[in-house]
């Protein structure tokens, strides 16, 4: 049985990654997954994680994201890949490095060690970073009620974006950066040209 391809879509809130991940999953007959919250346990964790009214330290936030991810890998992602189904994911471990590491200031080496514990060797074949500046992303109009991350200070999303770009630059073989400012179809075309190189 050939293992499925594992492609992850990353970027700051409002970059358009969720729509592109869903589109790619449909186009390539892959399984669409998302984090946090893509399981019964995950949905409970997501509720707490996004609730701006529940104070939480950055380390607690990290560990809850990792608990969701560990469960997600074990019960959803890894079984699909092992059965030969490709997976298109809306966020994965780079989100924790970008948001909790670069954004909140949790030690990156500690987060990487905890990530190893949470997901073992289950790594994406490719991570597509849809890069956009926070101002443009915000102008696209997010949710009515801001969650914990959307209500963070203005520079938070600048730090998250810079973190993503640094990770992509350090590992160009596993990352693909797309300019997310253009129309949906234009961004889709650039992504599809790169994804054609992968076995689906
Ligand atoms: P979503 O809007 O893509 O569903 O993600 C919900 C929020 O959770 C988003 O603001 C990014 C944040 N997040 C982290 O801070 N760390 C993580 O590891 C993940 C998966 C998401």
Short mmCIF file of C-alpha atoms and ligand atoms in Angstrom, two decimals:
data_model
loop_
_atom_site.label_atom_id
_atom_site.label_comp_id
_atom_site.label_asym_id
_atom_site.label_seq_id
_atom_site.Cartn_x
_atom_site.Cartn_y
_atom_site.Cartn_z
CA UNK A 1 0.00 0.00 0.00
CA UNK A 2 1.49 3.37 -1.02
CA UNK A 3 1.25 5.97 1.70
CA UNK A 4 -0.86 9.05 0.87
CA UNK A 5 0.65 12.51 0.46
CA UNK A 6 0.35 14.90 3.41
CA UNK A 7 0.03 18.58 2.50
CA UNK A 8 -0.50 21.29 5.10
CA UNK A 9 -1.81 24.82 4.55
CA UNK A 10 -0.55 27.49 6.92
CA UNK A 11 -0.77 31.25 7.38
CA UNK A 12 -2.18 33.97 9.61
CA UNK A 13 -5.90 34.30 10.25
CA UNK A 14 -7.71 35.53 7.14
CA UNK A 15 -5.03 34.45 4.64
CA UNK A 16 -7.43 32.15 2.78
CA UNK A 17 -5.79 28.82 3.67
CA UNK A 18 -8.98 27.06 4.80
CA UNK A 19 -10.72 27.61 1.46
CA UNK A 20 -7.62 26.54 -0.47
CA UNK A 21 -7.17 23.40 1.68
CA UNK A 22 -10.81 22.41 1.13
CA UNK A 23 -10.54 23.06 -2.59
CA UNK A 24 -7.36 20.99 -2.94
CA UNK A 25 -8.86 18.12 -0.93
CA UNK A 26 -11.86 18.01 -3.26
CA UNK A 27 -9.77 18.34 -6.41
CA UNK A 28 -7.30 15.59 -5.46
CA UNK A 29 -9.74 13.26 -3.67
CA UNK A 30 -7.80 13.82 -0.45
CA UNK A 31 -9.16 13.95 3.09
CA UNK A 32 -9.68 17.48 4.46
CA UNK A 33 -8.65 17.91 8.11
CA UNK A 34 -8.15 20.93 10.36
CA UNK A 35 -6.65 21.96 13.70
CA UNK A 36 -7.57 22.63 16.36
CA UNK A 37 -10.81 20.73 16.86
CA UNK A 38 -11.20 17.99 14.24
CA UNK A 39 -12.43 15.23 16.61
CA UNK A 40 -14.91 14.95 19.49
CA UNK A 41 -12.11 15.56 22.00
CA UNK A 42 -10.59 18.25 19.78
CA UNK A 43 -13.89 20.14 19.56
CA UNK A 44 -13.90 20.46 23.36
CA UNK A 45 -10.28 21.65 23.36
CA UNK A 46 -11.03 24.14 20.56
CA UNK A 47 -13.88 25.65 22.54
CA UNK A 48 -11.54 26.46 25.44
CA UNK A 49 -8.63 27.43 23.21
CA UNK A 50 -10.57 30.09 21.30
CA UNK A 51 -12.56 31.45 24.24
CA UNK A 52 -11.09 34.91 24.83
CA UNK A 53 -12.81 35.01 28.24
CA UNK A 54 -10.77 32.07 29.62
CA UNK A 55 -7.30 33.23 30.72
CA UNK A 56 -4.54 30.76 29.86
CA UNK A 57 -0.75 30.92 29.98
CA UNK A 58 1.12 30.57 26.66
CA UNK A 59 2.50 27.21 27.84
CA UNK A 60 -0.98 25.92 28.71
CA UNK A 61 -2.18 27.10 25.32
CA UNK A 62 0.72 25.25 23.64
CA UNK A 63 0.07 22.01 25.49
CA UNK A 64 -3.63 22.10 24.64
CA UNK A 65 -2.82 22.64 20.95
CA UNK A 66 -0.40 19.72 21.16
CA UNK A 67 -2.94 17.51 22.94
CA UNK A 68 -5.39 18.18 20.12
CA UNK A 69 -2.69 17.45 17.52
CA UNK A 70 -1.46 14.26 19.14
CA UNK A 71 -5.00 12.87 19.25
CA UNK A 72 -5.67 14.08 15.70
CA UNK A 73 -2.56 12.37 14.31
CA UNK A 74 -3.27 9.10 16.10
CA UNK A 75 -6.96 8.86 15.28
CA UNK A 76 -7.43 10.70 11.97
CA UNK A 77 -4.30 11.70 10.02
CA UNK A 78 -2.03 8.68 10.42
CA UNK A 79 -4.77 6.08 9.75
CA UNK A 80 -5.73 7.92 6.53
CA UNK A 81 -2.14 8.16 5.28
CA UNK A 82 -1.43 4.54 6.17
CA UNK A 83 -4.51 3.47 4.18
CA UNK A 84 -3.18 5.30 1.11
CA UNK A 85 -5.45 8.35 1.38
CA UNK A 86 -3.80 11.74 0.89
CA UNK A 87 -4.51 14.42 3.48
CA UNK A 88 -4.92 18.20 3.01
CA UNK A 89 -4.68 19.90 6.40
CA UNK A 90 -5.79 23.36 7.50
CA UNK A 91 -2.92 23.98 10.01
CA UNK A 92 -0.47 21.57 11.68
CA UNK A 93 2.58 21.80 13.94
CA UNK A 94 4.00 24.95 12.31
CA UNK A 95 0.96 26.83 13.67
CA UNK A 96 2.12 26.11 17.23
CA UNK A 97 5.67 27.24 16.46
CA UNK A 98 4.36 30.39 14.74
CA UNK A 99 1.59 31.38 17.20
CA UNK A 100 2.80 30.10 20.57
CA UNK A 101 6.54 30.28 19.75
CA UNK A 102 7.13 33.36 17.62
CA UNK A 103 3.83 35.01 18.61
CA UNK A 104 3.60 34.38 22.37
CA UNK A 105 7.29 33.84 23.10
CA UNK A 106 7.28 30.19 24.24
CA UNK A 107 10.76 28.70 23.81
CA UNK A 108 11.05 27.27 20.28
CA UNK A 109 13.36 24.38 21.20
CA UNK A 110 10.95 23.34 23.96
CA UNK A 111 8.03 23.47 21.51
CA UNK A 112 9.95 21.38 18.99
CA UNK A 113 10.73 18.75 21.64
CA UNK A 114 7.07 18.67 22.71
CA UNK A 115 6.04 18.39 19.05
CA UNK A 116 8.28 15.34 18.64
CA UNK A 117 6.49 13.77 21.60
CA UNK A 118 3.04 14.67 20.23
CA UNK A 119 3.39 13.61 16.57
CA UNK A 120 6.50 11.44 16.32
CA UNK A 121 7.54 10.99 12.71
CA UNK A 122 4.23 12.07 11.14
CA UNK A 123 5.48 15.06 9.12
CA UNK A 124 4.01 16.83 6.07
CA UNK A 125 5.47 16.19 2.63
CA UNK A 126 4.86 19.86 1.90
CA UNK A 127 3.65 22.90 3.84
CA UNK A 128 2.05 25.64 1.73
CA UNK A 129 2.38 29.03 3.40
CA UNK A 130 -0.19 31.53 2.15
CA UNK A 131 1.60 34.74 3.00
CA UNK A 132 -0.31 37.96 3.54
CA UNK A 133 0.18 41.07 5.67
CA UNK A 134 -2.04 41.26 8.78
CA UNK A 135 -3.69 44.49 7.66
CA UNK A 136 -4.95 43.00 4.39
CA UNK A 137 -6.04 39.82 6.17
CA UNK A 138 -7.98 41.78 8.77
CA UNK A 139 -9.62 43.96 6.12
CA UNK A 140 -11.11 40.81 4.59
CA UNK A 141 -13.35 40.76 7.63
CA UNK A 142 -13.02 37.88 10.03
CA UNK A 143 -15.57 36.73 12.60
CA UNK A 144 -18.21 38.86 14.27
CA UNK A 145 -16.87 38.10 17.75
CA UNK A 146 -13.08 38.09 18.01
CA UNK A 147 -11.53 34.97 19.52
CA UNK A 148 -8.43 34.74 21.73
CA UNK A 149 -6.06 35.06 18.76
CA UNK A 150 -7.93 37.64 16.73
CA UNK A 151 -8.10 39.90 19.77
CA UNK A 152 -4.32 39.70 20.38
CA UNK A 153 -2.25 42.90 20.05
CA UNK A 154 -1.56 44.33 16.59
CA UNK A 155 2.07 43.16 16.52
CA UNK A 156 1.15 39.59 17.43
CA UNK A 157 0.20 38.71 13.85
CA UNK A 158 3.32 40.46 12.54
CA UNK A 159 5.43 38.15 14.73
CA UNK A 160 3.45 35.09 13.64
CA UNK A 161 3.88 36.00 9.98
CA UNK A 162 7.62 36.60 10.40
CA UNK A 163 7.92 33.22 12.15
CA UNK A 164 6.24 31.42 9.28
CA UNK A 165 8.51 33.11 6.73
CA UNK A 166 11.59 32.20 8.77
CA UNK A 167 10.56 28.52 8.96
CA UNK A 168 9.86 28.46 5.21
CA UNK A 169 13.19 30.04 4.39
CA UNK A 170 15.07 27.55 6.56
CA UNK A 171 13.54 24.48 4.90
CA UNK A 172 12.69 25.30 1.26
CA UNK A 173 12.43 21.61 0.31
CA UNK A 174 9.37 21.18 2.55
CA UNK A 175 7.80 24.64 2.29
CA UNK A 176 6.19 26.56 -0.57
CA UNK A 177 5.37 30.24 -0.09
CA UNK A 178 2.49 31.76 -2.06
CA UNK A 179 1.56 35.45 -2.16
CA UNK A 180 -1.95 35.41 -0.71
CA UNK A 181 -2.98 38.94 -1.75
CA UNK A 182 -4.29 38.03 -5.20
CA UNK A 183 -7.76 36.75 -6.13
CA UNK A 184 -8.67 33.22 -4.96
CA UNK A 185 -8.36 31.66 -8.45
CA UNK A 186 -4.93 33.18 -9.01
CA UNK A 187 -3.62 31.85 -5.68
CA UNK A 188 -5.21 28.48 -6.50
CA UNK A 189 -3.36 28.30 -9.81
CA UNK A 190 0.03 28.89 -8.19
CA UNK A 191 -0.68 26.24 -5.53
CA UNK A 192 -1.91 23.67 -8.05
CA UNK A 193 1.18 24.03 -10.23
CA UNK A 194 3.36 23.12 -7.22
CA UNK A 195 1.10 20.29 -6.00
CA UNK A 196 1.18 18.60 -9.41
CA UNK A 197 4.70 17.45 -8.46
CA UNK A 198 3.38 15.26 -5.61
CA UNK A 199 1.88 11.77 -5.94
CA UNK A 200 -1.85 11.90 -5.06
P1 LIG B 1 -8.43 28.55 12.65
O1 LIG B 1 -9.01 29.94 12.63
O2 LIG B 1 -7.47 28.29 11.53
O3 LIG B 1 -9.47 27.49 12.82
O4 LIG B 1 -7.52 28.47 13.97
C1 LIG B 1 -7.99 28.93 15.18
C2 LIG B 1 -6.96 29.77 15.88
O5 LIG B 1 -6.04 28.92 16.58
C3 LIG B 1 -6.12 30.64 14.94
O6 LIG B 1 -6.17 31.98 15.42
C4 LIG B 1 -4.74 30.10 15.05
C5 LIG B 1 -4.72 29.41 16.40
N1 LIG B 1 -3.78 28.28 16.51
C6 LIG B 1 -2.66 28.42 17.34
O7 LIG B 1 -2.48 29.47 17.96
N2 LIG B 1 -1.81 27.36 17.46
C7 LIG B 1 -2.01 26.17 16.83
O8 LIG B 1 -1.21 25.24 16.98
C8 LIG B 1 -3.17 26.04 15.96
C9 LIG B 1 -3.43 24.75 15.26
C10 LIG B 1 -4.02 27.13 15.85
#
